[in-house]
mmCIF file of C-alpha atoms in Angstrom:
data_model
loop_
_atom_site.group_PDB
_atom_site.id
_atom_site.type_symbol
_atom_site.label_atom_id
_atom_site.label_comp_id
_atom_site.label_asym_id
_atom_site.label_seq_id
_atom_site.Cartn_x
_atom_site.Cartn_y
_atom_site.Cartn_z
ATOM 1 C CA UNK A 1 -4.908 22.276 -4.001
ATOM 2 C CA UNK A 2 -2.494 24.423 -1.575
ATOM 3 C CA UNK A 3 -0.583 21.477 -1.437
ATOM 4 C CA UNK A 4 -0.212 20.450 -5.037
ATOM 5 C CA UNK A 5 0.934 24.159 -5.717
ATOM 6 C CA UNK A 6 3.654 24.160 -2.719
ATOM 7 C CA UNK A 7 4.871 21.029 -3.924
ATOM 8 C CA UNK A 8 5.507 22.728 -7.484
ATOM 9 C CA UNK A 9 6.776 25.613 -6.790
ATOM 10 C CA UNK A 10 9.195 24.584 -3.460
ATOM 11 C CA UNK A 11 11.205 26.485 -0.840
ATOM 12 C CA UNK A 12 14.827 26.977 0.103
ATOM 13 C CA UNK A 13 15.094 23.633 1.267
ATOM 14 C CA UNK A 14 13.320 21.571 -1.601
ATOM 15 C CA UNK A 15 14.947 23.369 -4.707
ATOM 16 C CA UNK A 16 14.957 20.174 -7.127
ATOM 17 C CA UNK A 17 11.800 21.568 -9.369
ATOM 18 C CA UNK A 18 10.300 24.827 -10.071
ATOM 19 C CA UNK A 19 12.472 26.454 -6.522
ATOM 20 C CA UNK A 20 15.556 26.618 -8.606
ATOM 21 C CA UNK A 21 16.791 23.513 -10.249
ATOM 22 C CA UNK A 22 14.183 23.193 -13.031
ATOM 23 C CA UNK A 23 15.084 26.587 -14.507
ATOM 24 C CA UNK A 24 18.649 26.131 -14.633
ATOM 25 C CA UNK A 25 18.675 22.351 -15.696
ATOM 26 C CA UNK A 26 18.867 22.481 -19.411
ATOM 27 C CA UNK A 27 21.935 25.090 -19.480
ATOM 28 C CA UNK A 28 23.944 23.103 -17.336
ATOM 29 C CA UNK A 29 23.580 19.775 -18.893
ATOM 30 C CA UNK A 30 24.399 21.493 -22.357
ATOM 31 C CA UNK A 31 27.974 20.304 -23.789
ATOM 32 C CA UNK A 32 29.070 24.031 -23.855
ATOM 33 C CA UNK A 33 28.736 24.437 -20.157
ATOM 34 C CA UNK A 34 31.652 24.140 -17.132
ATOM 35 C CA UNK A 35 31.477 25.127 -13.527
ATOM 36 C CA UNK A 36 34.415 27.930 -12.894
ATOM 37 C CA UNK A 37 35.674 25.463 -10.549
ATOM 38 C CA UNK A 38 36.024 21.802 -11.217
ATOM 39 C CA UNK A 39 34.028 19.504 -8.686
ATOM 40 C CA UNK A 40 31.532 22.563 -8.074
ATOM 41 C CA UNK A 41 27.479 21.502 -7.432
ATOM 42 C CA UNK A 42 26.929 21.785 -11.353
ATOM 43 C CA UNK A 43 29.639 19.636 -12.682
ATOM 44 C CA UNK A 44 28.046 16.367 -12.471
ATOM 45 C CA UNK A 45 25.548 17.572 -14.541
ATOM 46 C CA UNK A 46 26.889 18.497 -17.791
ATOM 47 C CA UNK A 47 29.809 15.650 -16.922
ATOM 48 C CA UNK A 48 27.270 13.043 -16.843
ATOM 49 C CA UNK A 49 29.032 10.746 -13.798
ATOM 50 C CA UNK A 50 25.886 10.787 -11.196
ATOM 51 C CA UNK A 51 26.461 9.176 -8.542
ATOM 52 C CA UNK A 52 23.427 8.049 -5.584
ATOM 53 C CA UNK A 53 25.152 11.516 -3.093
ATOM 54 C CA UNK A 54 24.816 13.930 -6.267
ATOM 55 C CA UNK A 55 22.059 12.568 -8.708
ATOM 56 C CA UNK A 56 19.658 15.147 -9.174
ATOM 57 C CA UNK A 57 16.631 14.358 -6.600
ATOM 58 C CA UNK A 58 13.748 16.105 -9.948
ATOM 59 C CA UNK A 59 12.110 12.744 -10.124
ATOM 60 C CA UNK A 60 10.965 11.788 -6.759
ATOM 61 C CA UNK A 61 9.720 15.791 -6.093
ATOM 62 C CA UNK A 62 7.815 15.740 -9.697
ATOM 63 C CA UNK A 63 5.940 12.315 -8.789
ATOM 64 C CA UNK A 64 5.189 13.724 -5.538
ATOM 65 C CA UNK A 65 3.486 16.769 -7.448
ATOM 66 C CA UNK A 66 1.946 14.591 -9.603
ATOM 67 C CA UNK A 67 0.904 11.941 -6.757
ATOM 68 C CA UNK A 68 -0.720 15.342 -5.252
ATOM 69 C CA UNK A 69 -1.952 16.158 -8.571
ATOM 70 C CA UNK A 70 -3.977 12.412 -8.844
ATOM 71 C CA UNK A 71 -5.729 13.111 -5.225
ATOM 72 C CA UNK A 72 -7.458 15.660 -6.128
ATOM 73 C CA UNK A 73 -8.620 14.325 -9.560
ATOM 74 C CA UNK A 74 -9.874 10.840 -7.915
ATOM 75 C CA UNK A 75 -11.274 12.700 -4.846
ATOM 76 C CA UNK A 76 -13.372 14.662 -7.541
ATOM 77 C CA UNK A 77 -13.907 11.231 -10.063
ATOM 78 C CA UNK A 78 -14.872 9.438 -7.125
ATOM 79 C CA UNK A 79 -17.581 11.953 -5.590
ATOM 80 C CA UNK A 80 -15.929 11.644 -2.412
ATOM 81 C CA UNK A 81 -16.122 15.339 -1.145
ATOM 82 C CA UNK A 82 -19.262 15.321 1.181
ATOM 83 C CA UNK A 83 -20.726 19.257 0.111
ATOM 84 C CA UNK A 84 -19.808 18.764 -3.504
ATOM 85 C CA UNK A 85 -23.185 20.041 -4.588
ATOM 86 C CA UNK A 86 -22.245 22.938 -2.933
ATOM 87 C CA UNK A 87 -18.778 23.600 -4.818
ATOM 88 C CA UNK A 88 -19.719 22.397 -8.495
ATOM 89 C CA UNK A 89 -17.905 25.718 -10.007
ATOM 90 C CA UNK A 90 -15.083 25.566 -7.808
ATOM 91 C CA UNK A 91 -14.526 21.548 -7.895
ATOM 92 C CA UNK A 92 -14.569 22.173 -11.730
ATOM 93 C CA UNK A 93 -12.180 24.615 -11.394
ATOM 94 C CA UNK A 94 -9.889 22.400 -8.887
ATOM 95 C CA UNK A 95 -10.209 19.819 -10.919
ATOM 96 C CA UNK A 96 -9.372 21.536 -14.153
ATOM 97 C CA UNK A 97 -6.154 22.978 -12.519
ATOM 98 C CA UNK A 98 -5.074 19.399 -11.156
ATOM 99 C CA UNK A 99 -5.281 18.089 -14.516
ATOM 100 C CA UNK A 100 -3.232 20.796 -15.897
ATOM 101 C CA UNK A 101 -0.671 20.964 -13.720
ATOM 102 C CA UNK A 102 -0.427 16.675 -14.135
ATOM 103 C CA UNK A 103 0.652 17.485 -17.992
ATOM 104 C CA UNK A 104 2.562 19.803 -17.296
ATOM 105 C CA UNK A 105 5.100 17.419 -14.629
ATOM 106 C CA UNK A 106 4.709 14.692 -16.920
ATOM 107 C CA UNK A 107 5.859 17.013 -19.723
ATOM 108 C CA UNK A 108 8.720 18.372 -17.779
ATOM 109 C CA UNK A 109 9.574 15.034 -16.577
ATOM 110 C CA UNK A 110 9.937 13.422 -20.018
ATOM 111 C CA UNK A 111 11.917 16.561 -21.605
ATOM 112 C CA UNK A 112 14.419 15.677 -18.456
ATOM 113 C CA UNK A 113 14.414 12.183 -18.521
ATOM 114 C CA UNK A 114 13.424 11.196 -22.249
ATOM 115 C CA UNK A 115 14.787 12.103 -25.834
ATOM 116 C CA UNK A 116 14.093 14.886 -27.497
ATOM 117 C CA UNK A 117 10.449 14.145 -29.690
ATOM 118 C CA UNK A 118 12.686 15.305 -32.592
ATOM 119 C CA UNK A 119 14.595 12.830 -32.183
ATOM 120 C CA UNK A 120 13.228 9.649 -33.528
ATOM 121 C CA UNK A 121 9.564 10.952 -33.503
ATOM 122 C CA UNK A 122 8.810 9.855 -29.915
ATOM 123 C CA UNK A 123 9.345 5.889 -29.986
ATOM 124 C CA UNK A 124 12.372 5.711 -27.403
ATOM 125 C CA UNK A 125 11.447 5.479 -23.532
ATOM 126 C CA UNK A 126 10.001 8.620 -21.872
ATOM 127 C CA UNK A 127 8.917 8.413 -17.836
ATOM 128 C CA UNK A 128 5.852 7.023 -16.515
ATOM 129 C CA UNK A 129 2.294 8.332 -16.984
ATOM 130 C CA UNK A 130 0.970 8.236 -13.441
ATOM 131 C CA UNK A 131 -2.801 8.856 -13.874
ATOM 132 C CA UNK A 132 -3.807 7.673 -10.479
ATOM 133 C CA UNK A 133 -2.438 7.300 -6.896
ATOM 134 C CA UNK A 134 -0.277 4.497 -6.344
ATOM 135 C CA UNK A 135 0.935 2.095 -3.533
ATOM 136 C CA UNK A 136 4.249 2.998 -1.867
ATOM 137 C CA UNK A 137 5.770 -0.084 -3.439
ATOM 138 C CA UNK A 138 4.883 0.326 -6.963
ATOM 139 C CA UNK A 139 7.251 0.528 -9.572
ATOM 140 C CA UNK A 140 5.410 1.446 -12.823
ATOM 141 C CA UNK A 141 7.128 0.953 -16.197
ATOM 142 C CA UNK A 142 8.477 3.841 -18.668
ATOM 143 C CA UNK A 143 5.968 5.035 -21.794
ATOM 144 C CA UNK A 144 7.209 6.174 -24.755
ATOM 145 C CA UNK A 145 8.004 9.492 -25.205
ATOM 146 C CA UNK A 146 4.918 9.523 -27.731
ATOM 147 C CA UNK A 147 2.745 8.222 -25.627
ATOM 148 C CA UNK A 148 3.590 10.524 -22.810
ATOM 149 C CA UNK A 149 2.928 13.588 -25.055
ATOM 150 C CA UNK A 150 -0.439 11.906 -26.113
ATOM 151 C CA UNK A 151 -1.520 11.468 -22.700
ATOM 152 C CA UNK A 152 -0.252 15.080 -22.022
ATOM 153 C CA UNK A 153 -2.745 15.864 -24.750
ATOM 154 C CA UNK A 154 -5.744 14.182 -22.953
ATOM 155 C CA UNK A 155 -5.017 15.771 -19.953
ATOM 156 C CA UNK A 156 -5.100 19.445 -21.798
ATOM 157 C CA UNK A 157 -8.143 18.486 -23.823
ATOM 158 C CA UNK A 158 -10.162 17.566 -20.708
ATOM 159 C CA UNK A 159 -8.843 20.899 -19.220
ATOM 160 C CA UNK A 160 -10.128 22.815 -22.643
ATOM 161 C CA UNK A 161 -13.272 20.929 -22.469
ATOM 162 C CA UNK A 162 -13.807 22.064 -18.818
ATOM 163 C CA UNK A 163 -12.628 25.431 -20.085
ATOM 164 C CA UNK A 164 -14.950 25.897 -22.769
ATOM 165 C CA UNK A 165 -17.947 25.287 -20.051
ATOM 166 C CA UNK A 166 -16.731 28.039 -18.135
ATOM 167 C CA UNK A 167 -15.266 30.814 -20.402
ATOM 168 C CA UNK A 168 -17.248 30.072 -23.239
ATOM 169 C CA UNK A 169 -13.581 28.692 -25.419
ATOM 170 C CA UNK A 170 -9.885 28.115 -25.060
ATOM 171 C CA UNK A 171 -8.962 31.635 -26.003
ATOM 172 C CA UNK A 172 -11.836 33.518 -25.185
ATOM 173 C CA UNK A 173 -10.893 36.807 -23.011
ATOM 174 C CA UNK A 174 -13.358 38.632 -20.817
ATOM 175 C CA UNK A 175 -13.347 41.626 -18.345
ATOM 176 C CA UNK A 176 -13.799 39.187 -15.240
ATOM 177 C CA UNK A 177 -10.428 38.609 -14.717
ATOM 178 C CA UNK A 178 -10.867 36.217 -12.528
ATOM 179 C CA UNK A 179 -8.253 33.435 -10.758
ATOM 180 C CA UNK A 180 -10.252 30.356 -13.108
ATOM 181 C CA UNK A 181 -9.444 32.960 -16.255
ATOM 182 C CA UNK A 182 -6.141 33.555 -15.037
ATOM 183 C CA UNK A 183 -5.321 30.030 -15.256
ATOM 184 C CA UNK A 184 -7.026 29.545 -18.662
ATOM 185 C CA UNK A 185 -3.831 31.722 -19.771
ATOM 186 C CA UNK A 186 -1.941 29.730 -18.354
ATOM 187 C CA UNK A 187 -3.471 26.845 -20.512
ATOM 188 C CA UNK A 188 -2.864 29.157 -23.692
ATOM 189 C CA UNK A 189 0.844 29.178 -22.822
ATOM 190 C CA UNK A 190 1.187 25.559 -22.412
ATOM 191 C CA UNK A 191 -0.414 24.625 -25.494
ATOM 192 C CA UNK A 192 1.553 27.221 -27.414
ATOM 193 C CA UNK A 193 4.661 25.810 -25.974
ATOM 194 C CA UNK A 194 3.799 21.709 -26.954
ATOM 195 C CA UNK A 195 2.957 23.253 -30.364
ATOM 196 C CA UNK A 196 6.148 24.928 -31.067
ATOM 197 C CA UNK A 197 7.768 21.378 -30.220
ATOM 198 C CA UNK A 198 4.852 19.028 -32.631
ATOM 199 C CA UNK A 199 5.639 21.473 -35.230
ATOM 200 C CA UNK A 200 9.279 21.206 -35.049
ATOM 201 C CA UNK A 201 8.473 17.501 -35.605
ATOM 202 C CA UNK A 202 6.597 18.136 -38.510
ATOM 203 C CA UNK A 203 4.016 16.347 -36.589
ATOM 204 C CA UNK A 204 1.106 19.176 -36.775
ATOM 205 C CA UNK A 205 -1.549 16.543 -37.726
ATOM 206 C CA UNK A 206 -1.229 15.834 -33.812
ATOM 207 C CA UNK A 207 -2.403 18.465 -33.194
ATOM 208 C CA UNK A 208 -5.561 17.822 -34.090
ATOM 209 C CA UNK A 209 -6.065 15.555 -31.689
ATOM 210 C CA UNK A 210 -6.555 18.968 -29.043
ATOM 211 C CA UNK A 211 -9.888 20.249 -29.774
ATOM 212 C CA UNK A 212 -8.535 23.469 -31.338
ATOM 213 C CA UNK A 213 -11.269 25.689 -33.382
ATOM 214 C CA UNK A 214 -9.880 27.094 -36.747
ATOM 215 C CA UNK A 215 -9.779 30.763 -34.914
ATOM 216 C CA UNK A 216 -7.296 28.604 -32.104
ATOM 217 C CA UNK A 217 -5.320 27.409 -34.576
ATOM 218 C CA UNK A 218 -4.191 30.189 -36.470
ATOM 219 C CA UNK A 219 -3.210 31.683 -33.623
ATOM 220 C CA UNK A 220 -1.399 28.966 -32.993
ATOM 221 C CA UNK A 221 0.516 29.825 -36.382
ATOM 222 C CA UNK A 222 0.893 33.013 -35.726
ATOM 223 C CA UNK A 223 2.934 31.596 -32.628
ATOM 224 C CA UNK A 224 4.997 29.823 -34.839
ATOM 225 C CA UNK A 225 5.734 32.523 -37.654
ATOM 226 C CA UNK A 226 6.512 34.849 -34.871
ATOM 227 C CA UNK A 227 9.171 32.286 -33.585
ATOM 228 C CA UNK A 228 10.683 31.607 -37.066
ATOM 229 C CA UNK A 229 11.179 35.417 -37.759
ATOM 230 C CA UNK A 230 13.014 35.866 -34.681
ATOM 231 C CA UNK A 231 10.079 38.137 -33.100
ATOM 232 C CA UNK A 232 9.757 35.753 -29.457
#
């Protein structure tokens, strides 16, 4: 899990994702953007001319995350850890996180590489899905952007199912405050997030397909009011 984590979040010398690049990304690529200089790091970016030296280097270090990401969930599927019995609560936990953090790639992936969901309601090409580990010579063919976000979806319900057996719901809060909790936050931000984005689609009937309790989706609304009245 150490190593799914260090792939996402990178050092000085890997900066392509969540170490800088991934922060910065969707300024510089915006049409009101220029580098001070001309011909400075950032210019092929929001110019549009990559070439092999400066194409940005986001989708080999995101599959890698997400090739991480699919170890862990087929070591787990596959009941090859030797003292699982031992570990149920933590393998849960592991395995909860791993799915998590394999929506959340894909979803960064297919906001980088894909169109906009607004755009024509997810039907041109997204990235990927890479559910399991693959050969070194495979070359898997793009989804739609829809079907990336509905696999996205799976990936979070199976987290909020897992969840739900530990915390007793999705947006339950307790005094434990423990790293599992933590992390069910986390969940609460991410879903937050891909609702802001179905609802600007007008698509909120998908989000039924999360397992969201009445009480989870009005505060889910209250997310969204909040965002229309300028208050986030």
């Amino acid at each position: 899990m150490y190593g799914m984590y260090d792939g996402l979040q990178g050092n000085s010398t890997y900066t392509q994702y969540y170490a800088a690049r991934m922060f910065y990304y969707g300024d510089v690529r915006g049409d009101d953007m220029q580098a001070r200089t001309q011909g400075m790091r950032t210019s092929s970016c929001y110019e549009m001319r990559y070439t092999a030296d400066d194409a940005p280097n986001m989708w080999n270090i995101q599959y890698n995350v997400i090739r991480r990401a699919n170890r862990l969930i087929e070591a787990v599927d596959n009941k090859t850890i030797t003292d699982a019995e031992n570990f149920q609560a933590e393998l849960a936990d592991i395995y909860n996180q791993a799915k998590v953090i394999r929506a959340l790639v894909h979803f960064d992936l297919v906001k980088v590489y894909g169109m906009p969901y607004t755009y024509d309601e997810g039907t041109s090409l997204g990235v990927p899905f890479v559910d399991k580990p693959l050969d070194r010579d495979a070359q898997p063919g793009r989804d739609k952007v829809a079907d990336v976000y509905a696999k996205v979806v799976a990936d979070l319900n199976n987290a909020i199912d897992i969840c739900c057996d530990m915390f007793g719901g999705l947006f339950q809060i307790t005094d434990s405050g423990g790293v599992g909790e933590q992390f069910n936050y986390s969940i609460q931000c991410f879903v937050c997030h891909l609702a802001l984005i179905l609802f600007e689609a007008h698509t909120f009937e998908n989000l039924r397909q999360c397992k969201f309790g009445e009480d989870d989706l009005f505060l889910i609304r209250c997310v969204i009011r909040d965002v229309d009245h300028g208050k986030t």
